Short mmCIF file of C-alpha atoms and ligand atoms in Angstrom, two decimals:
data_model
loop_
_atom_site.label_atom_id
_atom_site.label_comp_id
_atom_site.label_asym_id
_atom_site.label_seq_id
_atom_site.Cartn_x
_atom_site.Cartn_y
_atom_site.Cartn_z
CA UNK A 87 -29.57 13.20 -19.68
CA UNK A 88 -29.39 13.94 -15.89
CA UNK A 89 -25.72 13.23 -14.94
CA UNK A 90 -26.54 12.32 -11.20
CA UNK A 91 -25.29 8.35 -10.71
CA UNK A 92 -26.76 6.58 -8.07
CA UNK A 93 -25.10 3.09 -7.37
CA UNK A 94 -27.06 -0.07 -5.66
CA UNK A 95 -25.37 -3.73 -5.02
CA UNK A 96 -28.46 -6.27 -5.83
CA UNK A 97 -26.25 -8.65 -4.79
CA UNK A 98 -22.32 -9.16 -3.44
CA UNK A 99 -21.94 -10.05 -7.37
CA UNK A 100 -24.33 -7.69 -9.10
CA UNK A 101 -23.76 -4.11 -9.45
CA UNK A 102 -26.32 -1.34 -10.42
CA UNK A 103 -25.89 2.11 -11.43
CA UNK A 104 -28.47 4.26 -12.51
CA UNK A 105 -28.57 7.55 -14.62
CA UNK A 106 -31.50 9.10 -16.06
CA UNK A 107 -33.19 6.64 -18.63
CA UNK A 108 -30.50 4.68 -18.43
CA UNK A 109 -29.36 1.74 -15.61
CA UNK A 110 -26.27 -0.62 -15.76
CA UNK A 111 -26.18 -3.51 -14.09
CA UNK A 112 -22.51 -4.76 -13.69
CA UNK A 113 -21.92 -9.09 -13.13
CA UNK A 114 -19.32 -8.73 -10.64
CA UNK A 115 -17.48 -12.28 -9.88
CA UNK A 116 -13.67 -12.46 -11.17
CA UNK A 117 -12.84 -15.43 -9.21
CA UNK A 118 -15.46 -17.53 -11.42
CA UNK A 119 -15.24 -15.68 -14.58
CA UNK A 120 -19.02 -14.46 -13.58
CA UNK A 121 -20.60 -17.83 -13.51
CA UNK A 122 -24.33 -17.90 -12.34
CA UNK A 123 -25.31 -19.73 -9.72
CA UNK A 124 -28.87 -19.97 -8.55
CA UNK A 125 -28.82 -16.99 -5.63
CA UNK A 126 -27.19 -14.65 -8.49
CA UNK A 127 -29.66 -15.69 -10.75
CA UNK A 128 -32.77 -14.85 -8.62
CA UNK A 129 -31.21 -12.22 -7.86
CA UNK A 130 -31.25 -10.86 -11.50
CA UNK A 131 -34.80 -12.19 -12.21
CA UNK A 132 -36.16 -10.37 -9.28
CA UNK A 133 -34.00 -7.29 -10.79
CA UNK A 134 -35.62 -7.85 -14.22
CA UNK A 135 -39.34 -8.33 -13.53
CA UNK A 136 -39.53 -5.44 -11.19
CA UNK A 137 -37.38 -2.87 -14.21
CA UNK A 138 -40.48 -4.21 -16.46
CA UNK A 139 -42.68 -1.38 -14.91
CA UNK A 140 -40.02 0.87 -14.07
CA UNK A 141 -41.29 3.36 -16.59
CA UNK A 142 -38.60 5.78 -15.15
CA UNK A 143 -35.73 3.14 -17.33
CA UNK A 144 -35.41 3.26 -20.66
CA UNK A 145 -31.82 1.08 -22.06
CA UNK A 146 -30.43 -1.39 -19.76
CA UNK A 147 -26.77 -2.46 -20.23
CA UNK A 148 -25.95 -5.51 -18.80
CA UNK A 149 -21.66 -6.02 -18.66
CA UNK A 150 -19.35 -8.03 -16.78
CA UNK A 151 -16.34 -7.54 -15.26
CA UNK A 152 -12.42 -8.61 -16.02
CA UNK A 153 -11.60 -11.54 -18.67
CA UNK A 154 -15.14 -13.04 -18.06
CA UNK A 155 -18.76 -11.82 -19.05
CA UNK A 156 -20.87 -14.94 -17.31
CA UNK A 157 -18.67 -18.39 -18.71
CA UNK A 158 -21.78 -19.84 -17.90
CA UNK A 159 -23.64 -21.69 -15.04
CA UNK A 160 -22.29 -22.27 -11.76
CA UNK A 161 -20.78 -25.81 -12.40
CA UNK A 162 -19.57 -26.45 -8.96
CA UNK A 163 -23.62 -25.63 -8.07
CA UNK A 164 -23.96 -28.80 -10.68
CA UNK A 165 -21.86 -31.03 -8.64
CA UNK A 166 -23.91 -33.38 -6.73
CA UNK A 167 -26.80 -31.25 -7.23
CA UNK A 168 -30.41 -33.64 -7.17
CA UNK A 169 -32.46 -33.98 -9.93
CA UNK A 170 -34.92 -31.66 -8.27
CA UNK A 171 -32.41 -28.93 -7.46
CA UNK A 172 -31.05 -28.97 -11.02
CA UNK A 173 -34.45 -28.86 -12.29
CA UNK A 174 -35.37 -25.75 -10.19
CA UNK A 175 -32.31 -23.91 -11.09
CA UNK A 176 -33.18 -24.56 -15.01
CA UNK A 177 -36.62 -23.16 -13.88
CA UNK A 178 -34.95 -20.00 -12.62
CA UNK A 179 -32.90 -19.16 -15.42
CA UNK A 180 -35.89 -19.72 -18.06
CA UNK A 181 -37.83 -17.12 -15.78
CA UNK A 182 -34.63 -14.63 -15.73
CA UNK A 183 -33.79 -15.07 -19.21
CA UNK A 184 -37.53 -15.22 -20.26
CA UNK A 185 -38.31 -11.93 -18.11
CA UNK A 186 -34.85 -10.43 -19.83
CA UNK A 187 -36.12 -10.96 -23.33
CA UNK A 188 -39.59 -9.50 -22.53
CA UNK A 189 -38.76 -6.35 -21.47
CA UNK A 190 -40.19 -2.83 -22.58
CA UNK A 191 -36.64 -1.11 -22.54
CA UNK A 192 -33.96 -1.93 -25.03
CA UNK A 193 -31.03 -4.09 -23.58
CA UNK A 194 -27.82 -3.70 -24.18
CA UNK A 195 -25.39 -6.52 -23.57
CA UNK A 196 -21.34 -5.22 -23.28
CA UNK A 197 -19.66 -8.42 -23.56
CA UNK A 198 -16.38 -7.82 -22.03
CA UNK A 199 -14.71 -11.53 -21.66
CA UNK A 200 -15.94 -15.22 -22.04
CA UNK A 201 -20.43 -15.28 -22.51
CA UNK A 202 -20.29 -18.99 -22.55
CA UNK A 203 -23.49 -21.30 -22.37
CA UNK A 204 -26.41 -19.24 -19.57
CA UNK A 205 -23.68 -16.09 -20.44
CA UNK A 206 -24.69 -16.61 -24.30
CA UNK A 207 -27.72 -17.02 -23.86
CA UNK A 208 -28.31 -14.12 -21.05
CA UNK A 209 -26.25 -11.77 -23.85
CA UNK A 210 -29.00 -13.65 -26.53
CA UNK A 211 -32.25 -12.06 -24.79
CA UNK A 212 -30.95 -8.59 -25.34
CA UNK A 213 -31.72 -6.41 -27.95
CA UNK A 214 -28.03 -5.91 -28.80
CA UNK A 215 -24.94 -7.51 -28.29
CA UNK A 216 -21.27 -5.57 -28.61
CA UNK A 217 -18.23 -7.66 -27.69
CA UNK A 218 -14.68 -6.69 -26.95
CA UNK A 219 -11.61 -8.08 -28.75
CA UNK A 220 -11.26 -10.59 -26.83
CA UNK A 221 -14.34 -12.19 -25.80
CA UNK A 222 -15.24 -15.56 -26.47
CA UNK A 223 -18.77 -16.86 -27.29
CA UNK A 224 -20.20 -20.30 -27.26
CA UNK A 225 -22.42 -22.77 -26.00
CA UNK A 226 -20.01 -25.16 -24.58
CA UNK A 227 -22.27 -27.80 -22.23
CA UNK A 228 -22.05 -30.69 -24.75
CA UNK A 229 -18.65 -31.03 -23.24
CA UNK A 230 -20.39 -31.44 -20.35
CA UNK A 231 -22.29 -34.48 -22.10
CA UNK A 232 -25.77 -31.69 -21.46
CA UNK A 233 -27.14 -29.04 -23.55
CA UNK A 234 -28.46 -25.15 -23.19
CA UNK A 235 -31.60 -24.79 -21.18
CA UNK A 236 -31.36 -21.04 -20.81
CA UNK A 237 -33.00 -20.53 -24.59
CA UNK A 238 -29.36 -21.15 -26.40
CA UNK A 239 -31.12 -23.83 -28.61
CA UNK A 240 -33.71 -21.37 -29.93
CA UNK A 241 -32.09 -17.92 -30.05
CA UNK A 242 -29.25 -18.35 -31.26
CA UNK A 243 -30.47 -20.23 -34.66
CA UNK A 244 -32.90 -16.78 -35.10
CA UNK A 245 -29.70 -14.83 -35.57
CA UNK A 246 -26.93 -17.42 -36.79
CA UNK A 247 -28.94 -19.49 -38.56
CA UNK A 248 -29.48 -23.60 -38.35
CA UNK A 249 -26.19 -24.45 -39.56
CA UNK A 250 -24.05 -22.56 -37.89
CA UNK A 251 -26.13 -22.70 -34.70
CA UNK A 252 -25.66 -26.22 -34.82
CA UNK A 253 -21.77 -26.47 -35.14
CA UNK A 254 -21.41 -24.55 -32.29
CA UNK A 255 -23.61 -26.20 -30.37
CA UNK A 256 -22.77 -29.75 -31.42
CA UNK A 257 -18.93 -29.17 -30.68
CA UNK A 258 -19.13 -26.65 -28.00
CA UNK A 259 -16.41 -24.54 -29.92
CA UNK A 260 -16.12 -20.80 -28.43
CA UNK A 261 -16.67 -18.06 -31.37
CA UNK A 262 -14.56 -15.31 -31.54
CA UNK A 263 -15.67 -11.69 -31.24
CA UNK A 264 -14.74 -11.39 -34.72
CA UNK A 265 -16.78 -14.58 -35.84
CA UNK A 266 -19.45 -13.34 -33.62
CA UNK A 267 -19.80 -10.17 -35.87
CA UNK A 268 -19.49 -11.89 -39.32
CA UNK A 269 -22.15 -14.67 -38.13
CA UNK A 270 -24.92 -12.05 -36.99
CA UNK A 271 -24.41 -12.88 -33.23
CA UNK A 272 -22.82 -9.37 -31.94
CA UNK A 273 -23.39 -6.16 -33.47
CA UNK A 274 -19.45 -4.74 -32.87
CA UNK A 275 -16.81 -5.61 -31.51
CA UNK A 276 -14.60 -3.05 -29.95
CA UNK A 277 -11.16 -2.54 -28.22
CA UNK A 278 -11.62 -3.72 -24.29
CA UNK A 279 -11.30 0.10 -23.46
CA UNK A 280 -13.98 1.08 -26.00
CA UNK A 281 -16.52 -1.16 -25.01
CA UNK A 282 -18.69 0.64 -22.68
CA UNK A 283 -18.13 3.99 -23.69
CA UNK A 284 -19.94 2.39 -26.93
CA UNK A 285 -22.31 0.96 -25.31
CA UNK A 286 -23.24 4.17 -23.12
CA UNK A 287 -22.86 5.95 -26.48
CA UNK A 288 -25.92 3.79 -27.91
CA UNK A 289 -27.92 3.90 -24.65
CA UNK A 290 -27.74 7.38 -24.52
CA UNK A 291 -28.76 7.53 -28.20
CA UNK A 292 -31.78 5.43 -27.84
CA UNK A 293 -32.89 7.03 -24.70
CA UNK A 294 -33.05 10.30 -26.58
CA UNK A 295 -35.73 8.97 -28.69
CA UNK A 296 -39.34 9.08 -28.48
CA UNK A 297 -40.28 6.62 -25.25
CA UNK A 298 -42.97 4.95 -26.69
CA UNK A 299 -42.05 4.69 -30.14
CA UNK A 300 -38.55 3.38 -28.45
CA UNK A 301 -40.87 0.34 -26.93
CA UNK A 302 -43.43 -0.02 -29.82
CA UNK A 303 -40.47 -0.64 -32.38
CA UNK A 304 -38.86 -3.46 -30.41
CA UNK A 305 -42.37 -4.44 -29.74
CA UNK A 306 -42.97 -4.90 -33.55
CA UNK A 307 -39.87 -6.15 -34.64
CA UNK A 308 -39.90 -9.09 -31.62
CA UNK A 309 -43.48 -10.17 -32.82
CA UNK A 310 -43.52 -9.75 -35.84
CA UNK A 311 -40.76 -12.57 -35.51
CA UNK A 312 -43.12 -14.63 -33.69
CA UNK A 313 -45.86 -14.44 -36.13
CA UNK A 314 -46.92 -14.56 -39.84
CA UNK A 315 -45.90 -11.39 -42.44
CA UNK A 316 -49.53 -10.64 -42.97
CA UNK A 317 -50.11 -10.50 -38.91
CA UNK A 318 -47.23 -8.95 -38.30
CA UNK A 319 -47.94 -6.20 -41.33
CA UNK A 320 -51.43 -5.42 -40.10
CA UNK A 321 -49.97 -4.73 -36.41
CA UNK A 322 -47.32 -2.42 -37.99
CA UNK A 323 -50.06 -0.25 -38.93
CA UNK A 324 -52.26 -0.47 -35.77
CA UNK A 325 -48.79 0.77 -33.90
CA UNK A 326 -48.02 3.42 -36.09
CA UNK A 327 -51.58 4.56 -36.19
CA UNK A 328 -51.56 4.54 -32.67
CA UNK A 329 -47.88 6.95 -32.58
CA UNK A 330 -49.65 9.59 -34.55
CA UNK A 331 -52.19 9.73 -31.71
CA UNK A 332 -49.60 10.30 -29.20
CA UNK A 333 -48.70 13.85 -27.79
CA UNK A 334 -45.05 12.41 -28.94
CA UNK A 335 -46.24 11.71 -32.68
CA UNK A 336 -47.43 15.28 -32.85
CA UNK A 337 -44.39 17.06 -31.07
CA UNK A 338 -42.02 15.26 -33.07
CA UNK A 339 -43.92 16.76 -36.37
CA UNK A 340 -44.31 19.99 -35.29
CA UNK A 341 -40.76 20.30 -34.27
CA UNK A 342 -39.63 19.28 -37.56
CA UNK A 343 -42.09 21.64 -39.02
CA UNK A 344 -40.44 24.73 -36.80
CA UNK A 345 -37.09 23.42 -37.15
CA UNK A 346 -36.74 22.33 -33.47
CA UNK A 347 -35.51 19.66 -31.63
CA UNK A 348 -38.65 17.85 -30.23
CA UNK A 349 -39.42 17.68 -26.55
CA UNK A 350 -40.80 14.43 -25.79
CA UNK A 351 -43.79 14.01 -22.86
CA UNK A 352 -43.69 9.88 -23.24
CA UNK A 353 -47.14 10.58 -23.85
N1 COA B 293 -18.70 -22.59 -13.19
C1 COA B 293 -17.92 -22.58 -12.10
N2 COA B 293 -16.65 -22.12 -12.10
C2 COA B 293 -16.16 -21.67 -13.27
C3 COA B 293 -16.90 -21.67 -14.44
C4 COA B 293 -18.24 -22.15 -14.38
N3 COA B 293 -19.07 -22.13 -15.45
N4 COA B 293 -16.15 -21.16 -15.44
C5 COA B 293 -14.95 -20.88 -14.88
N5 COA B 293 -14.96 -21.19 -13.58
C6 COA B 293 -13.88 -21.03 -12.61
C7 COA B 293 -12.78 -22.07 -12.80
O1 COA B 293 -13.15 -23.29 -12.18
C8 COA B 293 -11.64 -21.40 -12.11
O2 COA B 293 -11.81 -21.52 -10.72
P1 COA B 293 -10.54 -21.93 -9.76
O3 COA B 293 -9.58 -20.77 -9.93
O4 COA B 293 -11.14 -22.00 -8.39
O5 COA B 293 -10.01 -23.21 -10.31
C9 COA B 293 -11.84 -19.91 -12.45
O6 COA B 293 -13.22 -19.80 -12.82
C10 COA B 293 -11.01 -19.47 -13.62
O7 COA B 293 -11.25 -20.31 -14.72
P2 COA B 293 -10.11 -21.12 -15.50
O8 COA B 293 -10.72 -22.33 -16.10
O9 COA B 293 -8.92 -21.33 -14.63
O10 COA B 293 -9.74 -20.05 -16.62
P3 COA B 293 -9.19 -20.34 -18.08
O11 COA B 293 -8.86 -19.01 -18.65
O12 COA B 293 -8.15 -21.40 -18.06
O13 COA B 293 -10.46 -20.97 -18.89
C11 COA B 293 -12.76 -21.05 -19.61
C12 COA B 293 -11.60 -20.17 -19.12
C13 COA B 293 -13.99 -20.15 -19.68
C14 COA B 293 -12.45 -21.60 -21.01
C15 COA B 293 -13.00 -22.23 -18.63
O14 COA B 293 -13.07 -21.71 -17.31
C16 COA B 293 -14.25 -23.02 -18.88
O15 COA B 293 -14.31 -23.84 -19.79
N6 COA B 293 -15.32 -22.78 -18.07
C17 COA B 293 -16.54 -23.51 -18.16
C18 COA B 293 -17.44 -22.97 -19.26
C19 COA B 293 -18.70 -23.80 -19.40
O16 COA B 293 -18.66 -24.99 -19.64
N7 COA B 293 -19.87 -23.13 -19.27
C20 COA B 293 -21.16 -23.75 -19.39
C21 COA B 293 -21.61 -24.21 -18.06
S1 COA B 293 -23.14 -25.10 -18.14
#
């Protein structure tokens, strides 16, 4: 991987770095323990749908920075908010978080500190979740007397099941990073120190693979989810069918053949 950095602020509270394959985008806003509020959040968005045909990024790591990841929406935004500007931030974060989960590259989410309600759910449209120690998950806004409108409601059942979706959600009590683990909701934890060396440890992994087998398996896997077995069996075959086709399908053969390392094109 090339080692040049190059560093960009999106936004006074959003922080990019790029190297190689690889970008990290860094939520930068101690003072509110990263909350979103509706400028950050376009912000991000705008971020997101232009990285979809950034064919140049491979793993995105999204982390935050001190004792919070995001704890959630701006609430002093909520404060005497109208009905119409409450409504249009809800429409913002569906398209963020919506554009997030859709994306070619494989997201990684560090979760350094508290991913409460639009942080859970931001961390829940990524491909992988690690926390640290001492980070705190949860989808507190029935405290609030409101619910999740950032996808918390639907994602987090797909890994945590019904049950335990619903206890969390129902008493908006924070998980642990430990819980997080044993529920299916993180991957790892890891000491505070150890978090994004990890995480730059797994991006760097998966941006040594094949590109577009990298995209075609998260492809498959987030269908097939969507769909029926039999649907999602038949396009399992049409994708790999469609790898061996690829100057990448035939490298990485060959070079296991010669007893090489391949040398993938992305072709
Ligand atoms: N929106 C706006 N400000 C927030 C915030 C949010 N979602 N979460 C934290 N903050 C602010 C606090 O108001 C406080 O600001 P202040 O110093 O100006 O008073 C600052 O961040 C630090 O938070 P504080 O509550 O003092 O830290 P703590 O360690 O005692 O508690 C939390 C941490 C995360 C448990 C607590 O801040 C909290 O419950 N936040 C709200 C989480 C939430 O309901 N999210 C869903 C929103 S829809």
């Amino acid at each position: 991987m090339s080692t040049d950095v190059t560093s960009e602020t999106l936004h006074p509270n959003l922080l990019l770095a790029r190297q190689g394959a690889v970008h990290e985008l860094r939520i930068d806003r101690q003072d509110k323990l990263g909350a979103l509020n509706f400028e950050i959040m376009e912000v991000l968005g705008r971020y997101i749908e232009e990285l979809a045909s950034d064919d140049t990024c491979r793993v995105l790591i999204i982390t935050g920075t001190g004792k919070g990841f995001v704890a959630g929406a701006d609430i002093d935004g909520y404060h005497g908010a109208t009905q119409a500007q409450f409504d249009g931030f809800q429409r913002r974060s569906r398209k963020t978080f919506d554009a997030l989960a859709a994306l070619p590259q494989i997201t990684i989410c560090a979760v350094n500190g508290y991913a409460l309600g639009g942080g859970l759910e931001l961390a829940l449209c990524c491909d992988f979740i690690l926390v640290a120690e001492r980070a705190k998950l949860g989808l507190p806004e029935i405290k609030l007397g409101l619910l999740p409108g950032g996808g918390g409601t639907q994602r987090l059942p797909k890994l945590v099941g019904a049950m335990r979706a619903k206890e969390l959600l129902l008493t908006g009590r924070m998980m642990s990073a430990q819980e997080a683990v044993a529920y299916g909701a993180a991957l790892e934890m890891h000491p505070g120190d150890d978090l994004l060396p990890r995480a730059r440890e797994l991006a760097a992994t998966l941006a040594d693979q094949a590109p577009v087998a990298l995209a075609e398996g998260k492809r498959i896997i987030d269908d097939g989810l969507e769909s029926s077995r039999a649907a999602g069996l038949t396009f399992e075959q049409r994708v790999l069918g469609g790898l061996y086709a690829t100057d990448d399908g035939k490298e990485g053969i060959a070079a296991f053949i010669e007893k090489r390392d391949p040398k993938w094109s992305g072709k």
